[in-house]
XYZ file of N, CA and C in Angstrom:
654
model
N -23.781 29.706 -27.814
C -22.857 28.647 -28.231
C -23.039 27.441 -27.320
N -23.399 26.476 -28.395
C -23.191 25.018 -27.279
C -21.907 24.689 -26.341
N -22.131 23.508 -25.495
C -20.934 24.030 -24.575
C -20.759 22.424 -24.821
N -19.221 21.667 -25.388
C -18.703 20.526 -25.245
C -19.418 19.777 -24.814
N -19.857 18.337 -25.376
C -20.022 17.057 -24.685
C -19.806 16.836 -23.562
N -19.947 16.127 -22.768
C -19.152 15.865 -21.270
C -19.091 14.336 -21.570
N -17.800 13.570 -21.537
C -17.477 12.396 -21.226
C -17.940 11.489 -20.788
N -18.594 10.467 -20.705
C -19.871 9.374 -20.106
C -18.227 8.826 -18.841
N -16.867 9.041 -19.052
C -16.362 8.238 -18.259
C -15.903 9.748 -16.999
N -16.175 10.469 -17.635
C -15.671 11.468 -16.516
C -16.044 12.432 -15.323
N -15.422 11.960 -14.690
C -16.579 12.506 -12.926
C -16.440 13.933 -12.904
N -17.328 14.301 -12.100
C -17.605 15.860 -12.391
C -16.481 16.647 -11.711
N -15.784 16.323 -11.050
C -14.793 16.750 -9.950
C -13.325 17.254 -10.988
N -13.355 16.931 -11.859
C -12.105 17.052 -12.978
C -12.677 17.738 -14.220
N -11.715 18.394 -14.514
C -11.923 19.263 -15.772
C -11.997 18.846 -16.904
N -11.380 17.550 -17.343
C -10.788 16.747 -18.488
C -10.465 15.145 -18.191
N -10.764 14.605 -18.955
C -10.073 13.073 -18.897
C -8.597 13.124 -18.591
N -7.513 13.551 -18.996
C -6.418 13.900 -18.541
C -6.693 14.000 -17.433
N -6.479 15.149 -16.867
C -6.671 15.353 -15.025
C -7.151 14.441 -14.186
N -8.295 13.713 -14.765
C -9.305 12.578 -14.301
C -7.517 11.478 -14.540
N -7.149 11.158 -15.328
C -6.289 9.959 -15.446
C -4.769 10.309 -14.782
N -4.312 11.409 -13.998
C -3.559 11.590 -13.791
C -3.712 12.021 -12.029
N -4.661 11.663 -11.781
C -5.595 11.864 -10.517
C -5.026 10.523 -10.174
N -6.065 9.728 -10.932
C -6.058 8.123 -10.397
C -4.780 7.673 -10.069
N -3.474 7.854 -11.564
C -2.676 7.422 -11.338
C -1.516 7.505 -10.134
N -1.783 8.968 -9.762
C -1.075 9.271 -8.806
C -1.710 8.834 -7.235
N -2.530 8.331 -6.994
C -3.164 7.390 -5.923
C -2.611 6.923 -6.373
N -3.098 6.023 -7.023
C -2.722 4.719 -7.376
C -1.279 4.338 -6.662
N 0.169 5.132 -7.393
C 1.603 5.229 -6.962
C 1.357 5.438 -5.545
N 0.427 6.425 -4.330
C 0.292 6.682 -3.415
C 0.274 5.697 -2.283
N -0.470 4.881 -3.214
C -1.312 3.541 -2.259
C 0.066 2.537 -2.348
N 0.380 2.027 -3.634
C 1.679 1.641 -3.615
C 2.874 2.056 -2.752
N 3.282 2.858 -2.357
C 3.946 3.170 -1.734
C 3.633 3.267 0.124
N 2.524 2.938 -0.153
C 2.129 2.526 1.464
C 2.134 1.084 1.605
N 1.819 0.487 0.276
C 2.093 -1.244 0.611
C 3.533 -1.485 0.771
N 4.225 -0.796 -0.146
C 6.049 -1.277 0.461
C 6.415 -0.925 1.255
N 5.636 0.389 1.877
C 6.087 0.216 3.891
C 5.697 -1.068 4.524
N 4.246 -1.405 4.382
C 3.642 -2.306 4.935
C 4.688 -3.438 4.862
N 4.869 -4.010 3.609
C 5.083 -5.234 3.291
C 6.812 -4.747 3.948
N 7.708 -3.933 3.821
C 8.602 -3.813 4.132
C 8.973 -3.734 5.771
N 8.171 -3.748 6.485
C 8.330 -4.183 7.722
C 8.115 -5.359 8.323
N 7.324 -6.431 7.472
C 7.373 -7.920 7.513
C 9.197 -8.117 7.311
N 9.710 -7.720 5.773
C 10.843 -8.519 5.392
C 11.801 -7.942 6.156
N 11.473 -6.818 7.159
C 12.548 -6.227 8.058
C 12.444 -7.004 9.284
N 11.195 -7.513 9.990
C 11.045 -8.327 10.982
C 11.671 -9.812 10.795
N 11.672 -9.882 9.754
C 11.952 -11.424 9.271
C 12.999 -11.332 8.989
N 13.868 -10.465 8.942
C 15.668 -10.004 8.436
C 16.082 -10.424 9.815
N 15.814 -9.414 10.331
C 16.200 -9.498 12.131
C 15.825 -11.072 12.609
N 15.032 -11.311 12.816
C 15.101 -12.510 13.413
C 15.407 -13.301 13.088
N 15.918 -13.351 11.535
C 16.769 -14.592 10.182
C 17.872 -14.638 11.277
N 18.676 -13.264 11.246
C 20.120 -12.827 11.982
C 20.394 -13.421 13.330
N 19.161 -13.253 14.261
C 19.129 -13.881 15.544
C 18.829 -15.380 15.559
N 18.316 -16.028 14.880
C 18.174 -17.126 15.040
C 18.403 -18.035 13.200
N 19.658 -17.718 12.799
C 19.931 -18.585 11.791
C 19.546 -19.963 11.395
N 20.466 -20.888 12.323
C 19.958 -22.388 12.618
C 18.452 -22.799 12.365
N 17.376 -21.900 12.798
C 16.201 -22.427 12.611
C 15.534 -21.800 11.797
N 15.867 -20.925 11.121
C 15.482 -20.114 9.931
C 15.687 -20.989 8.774
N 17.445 -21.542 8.921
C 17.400 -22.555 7.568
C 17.079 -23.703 7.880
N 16.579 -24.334 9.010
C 15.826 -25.452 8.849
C 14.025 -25.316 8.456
N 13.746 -24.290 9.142
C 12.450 -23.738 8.361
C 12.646 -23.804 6.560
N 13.498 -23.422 5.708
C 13.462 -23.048 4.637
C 13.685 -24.439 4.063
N 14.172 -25.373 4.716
C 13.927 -26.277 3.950
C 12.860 -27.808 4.403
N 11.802 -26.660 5.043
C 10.547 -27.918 5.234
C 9.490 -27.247 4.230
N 10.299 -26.023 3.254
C 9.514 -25.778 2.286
C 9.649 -26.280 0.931
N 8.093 -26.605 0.517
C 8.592 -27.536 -0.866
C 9.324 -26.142 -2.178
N 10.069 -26.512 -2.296
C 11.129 -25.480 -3.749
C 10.739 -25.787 -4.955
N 9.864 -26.839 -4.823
C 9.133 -26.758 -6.087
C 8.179 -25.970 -6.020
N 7.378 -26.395 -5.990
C 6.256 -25.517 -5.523
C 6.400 -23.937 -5.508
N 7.244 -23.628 -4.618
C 7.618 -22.372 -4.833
C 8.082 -21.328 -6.338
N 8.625 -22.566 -7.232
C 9.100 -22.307 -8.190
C 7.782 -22.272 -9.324
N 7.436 -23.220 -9.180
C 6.260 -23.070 -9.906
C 5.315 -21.942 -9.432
N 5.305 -21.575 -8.748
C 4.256 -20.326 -8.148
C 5.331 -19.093 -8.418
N 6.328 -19.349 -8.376
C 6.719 -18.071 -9.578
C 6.519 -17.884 -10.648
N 6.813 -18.962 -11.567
C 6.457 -18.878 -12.836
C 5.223 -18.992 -13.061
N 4.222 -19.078 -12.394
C 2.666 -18.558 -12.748
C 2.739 -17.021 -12.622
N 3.110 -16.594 -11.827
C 2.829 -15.023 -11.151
C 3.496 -14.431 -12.230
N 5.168 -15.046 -12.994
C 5.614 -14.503 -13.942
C 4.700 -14.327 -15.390
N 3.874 -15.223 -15.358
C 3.142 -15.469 -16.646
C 1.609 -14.550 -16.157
N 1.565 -14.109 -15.014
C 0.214 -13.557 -14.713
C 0.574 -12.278 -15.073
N 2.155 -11.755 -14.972
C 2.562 -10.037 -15.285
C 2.260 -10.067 -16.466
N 2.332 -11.424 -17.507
C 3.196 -10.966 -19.134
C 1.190 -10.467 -19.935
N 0.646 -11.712 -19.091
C -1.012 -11.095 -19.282
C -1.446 -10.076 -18.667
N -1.278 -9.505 -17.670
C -1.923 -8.394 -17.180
C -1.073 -7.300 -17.821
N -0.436 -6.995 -18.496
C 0.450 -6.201 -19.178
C -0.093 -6.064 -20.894
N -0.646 -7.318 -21.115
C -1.185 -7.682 -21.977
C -2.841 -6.689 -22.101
N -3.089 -7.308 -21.569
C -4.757 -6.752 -21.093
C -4.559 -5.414 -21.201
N -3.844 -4.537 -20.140
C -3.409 -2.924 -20.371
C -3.471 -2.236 -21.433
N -2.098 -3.331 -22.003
C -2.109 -2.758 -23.648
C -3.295 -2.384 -24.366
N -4.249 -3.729 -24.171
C -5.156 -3.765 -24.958
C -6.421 -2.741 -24.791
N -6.357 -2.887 -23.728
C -7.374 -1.273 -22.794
C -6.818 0.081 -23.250
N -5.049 -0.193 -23.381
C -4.694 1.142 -24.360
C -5.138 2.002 -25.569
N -5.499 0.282 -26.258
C -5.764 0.799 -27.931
C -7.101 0.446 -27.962
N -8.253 0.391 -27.050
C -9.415 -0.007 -27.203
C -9.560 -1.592 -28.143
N -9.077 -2.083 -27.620
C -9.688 -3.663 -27.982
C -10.390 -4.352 -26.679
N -11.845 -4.281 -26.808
C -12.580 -5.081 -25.532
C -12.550 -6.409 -25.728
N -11.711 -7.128 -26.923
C -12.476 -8.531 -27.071
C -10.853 -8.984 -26.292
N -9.512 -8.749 -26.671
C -8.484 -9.820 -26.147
C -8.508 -8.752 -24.557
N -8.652 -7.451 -24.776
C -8.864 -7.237 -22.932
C -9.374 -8.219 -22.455
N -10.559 -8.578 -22.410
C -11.644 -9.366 -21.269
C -10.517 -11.003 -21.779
N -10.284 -11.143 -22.815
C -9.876 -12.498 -22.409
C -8.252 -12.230 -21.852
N -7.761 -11.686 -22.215
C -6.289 -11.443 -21.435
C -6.204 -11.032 -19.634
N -7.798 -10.798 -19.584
C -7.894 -10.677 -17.772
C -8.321 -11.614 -17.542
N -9.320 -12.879 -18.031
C -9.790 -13.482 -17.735
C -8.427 -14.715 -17.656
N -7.546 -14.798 -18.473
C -6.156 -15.429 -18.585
C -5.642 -15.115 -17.076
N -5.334 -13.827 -16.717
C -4.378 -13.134 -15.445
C -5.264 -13.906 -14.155
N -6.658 -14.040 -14.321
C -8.088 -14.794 -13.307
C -7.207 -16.217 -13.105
N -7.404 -16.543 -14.464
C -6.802 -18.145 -14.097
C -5.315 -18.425 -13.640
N -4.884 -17.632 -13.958
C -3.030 -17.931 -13.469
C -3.178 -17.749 -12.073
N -3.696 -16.483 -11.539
C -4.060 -16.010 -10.002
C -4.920 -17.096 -9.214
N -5.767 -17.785 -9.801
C -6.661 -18.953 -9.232
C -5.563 -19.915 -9.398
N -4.341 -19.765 -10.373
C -3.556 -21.139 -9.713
C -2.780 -21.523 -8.793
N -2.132 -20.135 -8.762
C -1.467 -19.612 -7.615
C -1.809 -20.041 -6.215
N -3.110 -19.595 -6.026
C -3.512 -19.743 -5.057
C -4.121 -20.921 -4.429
N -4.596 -22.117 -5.572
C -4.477 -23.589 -5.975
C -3.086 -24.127 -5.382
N -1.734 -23.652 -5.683
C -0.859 -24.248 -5.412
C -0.466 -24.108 -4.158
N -1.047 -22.839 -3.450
C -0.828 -22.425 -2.073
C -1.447 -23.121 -1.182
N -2.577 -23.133 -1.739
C -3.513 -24.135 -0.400
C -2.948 -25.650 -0.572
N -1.992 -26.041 -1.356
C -1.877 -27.320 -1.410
C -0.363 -27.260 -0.065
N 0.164 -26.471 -0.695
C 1.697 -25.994 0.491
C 0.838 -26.183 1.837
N -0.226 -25.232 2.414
C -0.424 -24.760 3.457
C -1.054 -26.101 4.038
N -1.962 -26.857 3.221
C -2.299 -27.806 3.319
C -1.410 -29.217 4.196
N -0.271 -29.105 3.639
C 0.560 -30.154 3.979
C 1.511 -29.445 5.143
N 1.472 -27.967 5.142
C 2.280 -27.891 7.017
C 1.473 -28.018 7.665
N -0.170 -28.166 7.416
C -1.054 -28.522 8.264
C -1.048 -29.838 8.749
N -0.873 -30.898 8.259
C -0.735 -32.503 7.777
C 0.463 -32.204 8.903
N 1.449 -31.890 8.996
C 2.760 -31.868 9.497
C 2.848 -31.110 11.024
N 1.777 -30.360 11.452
C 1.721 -29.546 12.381
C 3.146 -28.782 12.525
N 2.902 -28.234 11.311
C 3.457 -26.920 11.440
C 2.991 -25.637 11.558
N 1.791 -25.465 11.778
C 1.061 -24.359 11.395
C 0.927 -23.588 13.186
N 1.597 -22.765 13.374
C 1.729 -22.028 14.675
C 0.725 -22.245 15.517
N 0.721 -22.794 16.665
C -0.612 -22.989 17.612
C -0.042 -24.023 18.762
N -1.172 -24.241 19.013
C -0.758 -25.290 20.401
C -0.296 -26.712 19.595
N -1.290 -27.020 18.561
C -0.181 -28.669 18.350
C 0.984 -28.252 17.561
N 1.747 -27.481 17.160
C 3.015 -27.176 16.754
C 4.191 -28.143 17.023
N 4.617 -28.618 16.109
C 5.591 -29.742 16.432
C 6.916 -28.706 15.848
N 7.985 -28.515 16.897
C 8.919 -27.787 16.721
C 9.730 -27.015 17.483
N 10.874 -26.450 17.775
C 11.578 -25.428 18.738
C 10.547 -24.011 18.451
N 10.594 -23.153 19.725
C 10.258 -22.129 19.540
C 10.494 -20.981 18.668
N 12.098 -21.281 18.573
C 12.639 -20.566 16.925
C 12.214 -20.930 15.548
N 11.939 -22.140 15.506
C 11.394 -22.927 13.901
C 9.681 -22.213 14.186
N 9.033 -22.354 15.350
C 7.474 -21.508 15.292
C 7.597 -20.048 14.529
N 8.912 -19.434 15.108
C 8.720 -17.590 14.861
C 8.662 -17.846 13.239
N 9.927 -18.800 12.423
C 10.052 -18.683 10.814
C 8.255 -18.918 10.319
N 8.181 -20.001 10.873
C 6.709 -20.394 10.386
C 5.696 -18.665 10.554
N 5.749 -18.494 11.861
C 4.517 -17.379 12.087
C 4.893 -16.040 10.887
N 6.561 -15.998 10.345
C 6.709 -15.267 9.641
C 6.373 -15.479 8.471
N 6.415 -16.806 8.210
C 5.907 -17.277 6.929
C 4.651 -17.413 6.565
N 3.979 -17.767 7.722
C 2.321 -17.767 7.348
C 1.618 -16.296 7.533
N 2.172 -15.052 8.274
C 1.896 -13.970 8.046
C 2.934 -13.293 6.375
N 3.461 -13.451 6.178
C 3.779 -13.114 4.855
C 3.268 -13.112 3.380
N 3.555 -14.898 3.612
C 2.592 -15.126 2.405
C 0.944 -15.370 2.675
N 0.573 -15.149 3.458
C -0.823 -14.653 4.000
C -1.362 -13.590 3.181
N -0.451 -12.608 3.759
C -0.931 -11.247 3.629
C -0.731 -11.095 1.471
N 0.370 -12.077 1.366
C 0.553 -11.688 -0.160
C -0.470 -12.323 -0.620
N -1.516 -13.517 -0.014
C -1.984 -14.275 -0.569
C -3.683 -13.003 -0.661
N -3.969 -12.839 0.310
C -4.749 -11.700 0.297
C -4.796 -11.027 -0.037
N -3.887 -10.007 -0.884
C -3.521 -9.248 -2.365
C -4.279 -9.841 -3.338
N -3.761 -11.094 -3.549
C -4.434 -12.495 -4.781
C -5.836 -12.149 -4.840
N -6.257 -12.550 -4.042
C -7.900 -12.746 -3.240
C -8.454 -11.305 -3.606
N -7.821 -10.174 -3.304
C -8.563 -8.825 -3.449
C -8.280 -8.262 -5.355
N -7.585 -8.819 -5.487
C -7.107 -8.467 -7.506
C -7.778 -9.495 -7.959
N -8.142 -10.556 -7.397
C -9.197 -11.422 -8.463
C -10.634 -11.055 -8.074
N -10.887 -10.474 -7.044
C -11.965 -9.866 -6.972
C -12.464 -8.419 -7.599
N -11.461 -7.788 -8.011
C -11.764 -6.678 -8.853
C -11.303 -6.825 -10.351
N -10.766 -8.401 -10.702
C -11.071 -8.836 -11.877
C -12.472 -8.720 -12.040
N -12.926 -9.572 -10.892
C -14.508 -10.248 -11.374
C -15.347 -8.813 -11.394
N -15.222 -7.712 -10.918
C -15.757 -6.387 -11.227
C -15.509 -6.038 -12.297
N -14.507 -6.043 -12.283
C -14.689 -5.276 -13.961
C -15.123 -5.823 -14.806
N -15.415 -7.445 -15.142
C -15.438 -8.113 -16.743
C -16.731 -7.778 -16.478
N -17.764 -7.294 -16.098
C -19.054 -6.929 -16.524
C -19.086 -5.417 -17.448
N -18.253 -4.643 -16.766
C -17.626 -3.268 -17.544
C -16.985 -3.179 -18.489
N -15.800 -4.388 -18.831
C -15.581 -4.719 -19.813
C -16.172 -4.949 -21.110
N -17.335 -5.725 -21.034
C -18.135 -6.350 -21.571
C -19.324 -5.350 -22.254
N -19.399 -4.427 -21.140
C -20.070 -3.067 -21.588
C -19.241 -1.974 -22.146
N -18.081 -2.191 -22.407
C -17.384 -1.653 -23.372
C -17.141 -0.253 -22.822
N -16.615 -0.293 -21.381
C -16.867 1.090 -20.449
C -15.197 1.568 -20.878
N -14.167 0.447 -21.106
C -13.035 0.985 -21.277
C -12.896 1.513 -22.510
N -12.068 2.284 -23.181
C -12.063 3.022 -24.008
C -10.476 3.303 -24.343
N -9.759 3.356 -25.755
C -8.721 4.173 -25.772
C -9.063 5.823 -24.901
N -9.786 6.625 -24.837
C -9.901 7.564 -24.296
C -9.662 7.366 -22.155
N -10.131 5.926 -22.053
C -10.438 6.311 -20.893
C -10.278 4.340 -20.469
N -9.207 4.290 -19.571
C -8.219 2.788 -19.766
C -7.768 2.828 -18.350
N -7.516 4.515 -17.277
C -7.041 4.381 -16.366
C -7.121 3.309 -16.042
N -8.394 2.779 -15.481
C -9.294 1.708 -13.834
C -7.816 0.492 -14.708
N -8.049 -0.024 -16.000
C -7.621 -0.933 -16.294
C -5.882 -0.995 -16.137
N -4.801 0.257 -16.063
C -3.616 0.528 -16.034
C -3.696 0.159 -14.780
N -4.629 1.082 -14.138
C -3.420 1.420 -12.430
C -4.359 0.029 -11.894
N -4.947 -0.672 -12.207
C -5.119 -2.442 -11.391
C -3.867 -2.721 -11.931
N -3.267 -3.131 -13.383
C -2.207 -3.197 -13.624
C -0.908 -3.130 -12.634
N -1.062 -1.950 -12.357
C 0.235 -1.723 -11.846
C -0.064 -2.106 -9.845
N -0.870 -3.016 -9.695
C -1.411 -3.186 -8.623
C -0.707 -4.492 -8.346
N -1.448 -4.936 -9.705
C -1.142 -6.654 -9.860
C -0.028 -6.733 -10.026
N 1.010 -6.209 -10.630
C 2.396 -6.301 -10.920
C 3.139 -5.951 -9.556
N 2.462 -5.454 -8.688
C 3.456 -4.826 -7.193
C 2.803 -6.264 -6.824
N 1.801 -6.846 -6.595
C 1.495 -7.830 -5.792
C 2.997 -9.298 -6.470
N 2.784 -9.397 -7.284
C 4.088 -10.239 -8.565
C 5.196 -10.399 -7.849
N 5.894 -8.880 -8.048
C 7.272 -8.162 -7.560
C 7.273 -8.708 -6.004
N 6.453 -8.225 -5.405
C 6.429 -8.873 -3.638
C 6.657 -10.333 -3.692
N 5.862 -11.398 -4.290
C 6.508 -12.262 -4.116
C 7.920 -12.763 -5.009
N 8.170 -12.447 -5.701
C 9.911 -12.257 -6.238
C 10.613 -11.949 -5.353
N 10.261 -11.271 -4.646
C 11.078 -11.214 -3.251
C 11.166 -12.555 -2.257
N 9.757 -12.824 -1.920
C 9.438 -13.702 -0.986
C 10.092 -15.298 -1.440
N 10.087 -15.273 -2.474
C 10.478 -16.641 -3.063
C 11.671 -16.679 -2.431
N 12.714 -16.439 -3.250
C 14.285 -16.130 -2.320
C 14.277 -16.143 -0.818
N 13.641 -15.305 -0.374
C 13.652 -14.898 1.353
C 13.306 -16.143 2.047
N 12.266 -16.720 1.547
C 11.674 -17.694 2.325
C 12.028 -19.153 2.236
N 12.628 -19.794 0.563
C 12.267 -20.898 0.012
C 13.881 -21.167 -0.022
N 14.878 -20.343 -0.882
C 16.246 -20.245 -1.090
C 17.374 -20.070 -0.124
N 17.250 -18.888 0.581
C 18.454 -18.366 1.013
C 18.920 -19.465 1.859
N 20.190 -19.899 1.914
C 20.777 -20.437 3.150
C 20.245 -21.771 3.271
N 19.553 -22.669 2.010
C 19.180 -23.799 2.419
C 19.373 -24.694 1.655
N 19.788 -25.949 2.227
C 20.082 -27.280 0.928
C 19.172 -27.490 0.032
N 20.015 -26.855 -1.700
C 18.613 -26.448 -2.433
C 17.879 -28.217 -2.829
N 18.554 -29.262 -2.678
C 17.784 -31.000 -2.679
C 17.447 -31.115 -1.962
N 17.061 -30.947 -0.298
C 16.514 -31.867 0.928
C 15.210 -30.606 0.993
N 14.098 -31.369 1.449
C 13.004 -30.535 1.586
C 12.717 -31.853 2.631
N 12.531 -31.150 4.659
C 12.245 -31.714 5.361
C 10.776 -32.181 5.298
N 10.440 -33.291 5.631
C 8.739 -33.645 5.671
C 8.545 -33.691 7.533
C-alpha cells in the first residue's frame, strides 16, 4: 500500500499540518508574551519616574507634536484593518489581494516611520535628543531618554515586520501560502497587531496624559 503524499509545506518534525500550525502558533503567543514583559518594564520605568518627577514629565509631553502623534495612530490603525485583511485572505487562499493587502500594511508601516523621523528630526533641530548638547533640566532629559528608548524600541518592531514583509512577497508570489497552510502569514499577523496595540498605549503615555492638549512647546 502506498503511503500518503507528504505536504510540500510540512517539515518533517510534525505529523500533520495541524500539529505543524499549532506548533507555530503557540511560539508565536510564547514570543508575545515575552515582548509584554519586555515592553512592560519600559512603561513601568516610565510610570515611576512620571510619579517622581511630574512637573517635567508634563512639560516633556507637551514639546511633543499631538498631531503627529495622532496621525501615527491612525496609520498603525489602518495598518491592523490591512494586515487582518491579508490573513483573511491567506485564510481562503487568495494570493492576488494577499500580496497586495501586505504590500498596503508595507506602505502604512513606511509611513509611520516617515512620520517618525520627521518628530525625531525636529527634537534634534531643538536639542532635545539626550547627550551632551541637551538643552534642558535633568528631569525633562530622563522623559526624553524614556521617550527615545520607547518609541525606539517600538520603532524597531516597524523595521523588523517590514522586513519580513519584504520576505515573504517573493513566497507569496510563489503561491507558497495556501488555504491548507497560512500559519507564517497569521502568526506575522498577530505580531504586527501586538507591535499596533504597543503603541495605543504609547500614544496616551507619552503625547496625552497630563498635558495642555493646544500648546506644543518648540
Amino acid at each position: 500500500m502506498s503511503s500518503p503524499a507528504h505536504p510540500v509545506a510540512l517539515n518533517h518534525q510534525f505529523d500533520d499540518l495541524q500539529q505543524q500550525y499549532e506548533a507555530a502558533n503557540m511560539g508565536m503567543w510564547a514570543f508575545i508574551a515575552q515582548e509584554i514583559m519586555f515592553f512592560g518594564g519600559l512603561f513601568a520605568g516610565y510610570t515611576v519616574y512620571r510619579y517622581k518627577y511630574l512637573a517635567a514629565f508634563t512639560e516633556g509631553s507637551n514639546h511633543l507634536p499631538i498631531e503627529l502623534g495622532a496621525l501615527n495612530t491612525a496609520i498603525l490603525i489602518g495598518s491592523s484593518f490591512t494586515m487582518a485583511m491579508a490573513v483573511r485572505s491567506a485564510q481562503v487562499g487568495e494570493k492576488g489581494p494577499l500580496l497586495r493587502w501586505i504590500l498596503a500594511t508595507m506602505a502604512l508601516g513606511i509611513a509611520f516611520l516617515g512620520v517618525k523621523s520627521i518628530e525625531y528630526a525636529d527634537k534634534y533641530h531643538h536639542n532635545l535628543v539626550p547627550g551632551l548638547s541637551f538643552e534642558g533640566s535633568g528631569q525633562l532629559k530622563i522623559f526624553f531618554s524614556f521617550y527615545f528608548a520607547m518609541t525606539g524600541m517600538h520603532a524597531l518592531h516597524m523595521i523588523i515586520g517590514l522586513g519580513i514583509m519584504l520576505w515573504m512577497i517573493p513566497k507569496i508570489r510563489r503561491g507558497t501560502y495556501t488555504r491548507e497552510y497560512f500559519s507564517p502569514v497569521e502568526n506575522f499577523g498577530l505580531y504586527w497587531h501586538f507591535v499596533d496595540i504597543v503603541w495605543i498605549f504609547l500614544f496616551p503615555l507619552l503625547y496625552l496624559i497630563g498635558r495642555d492638549p493646544w500648546m506644543t512647546i518648540m
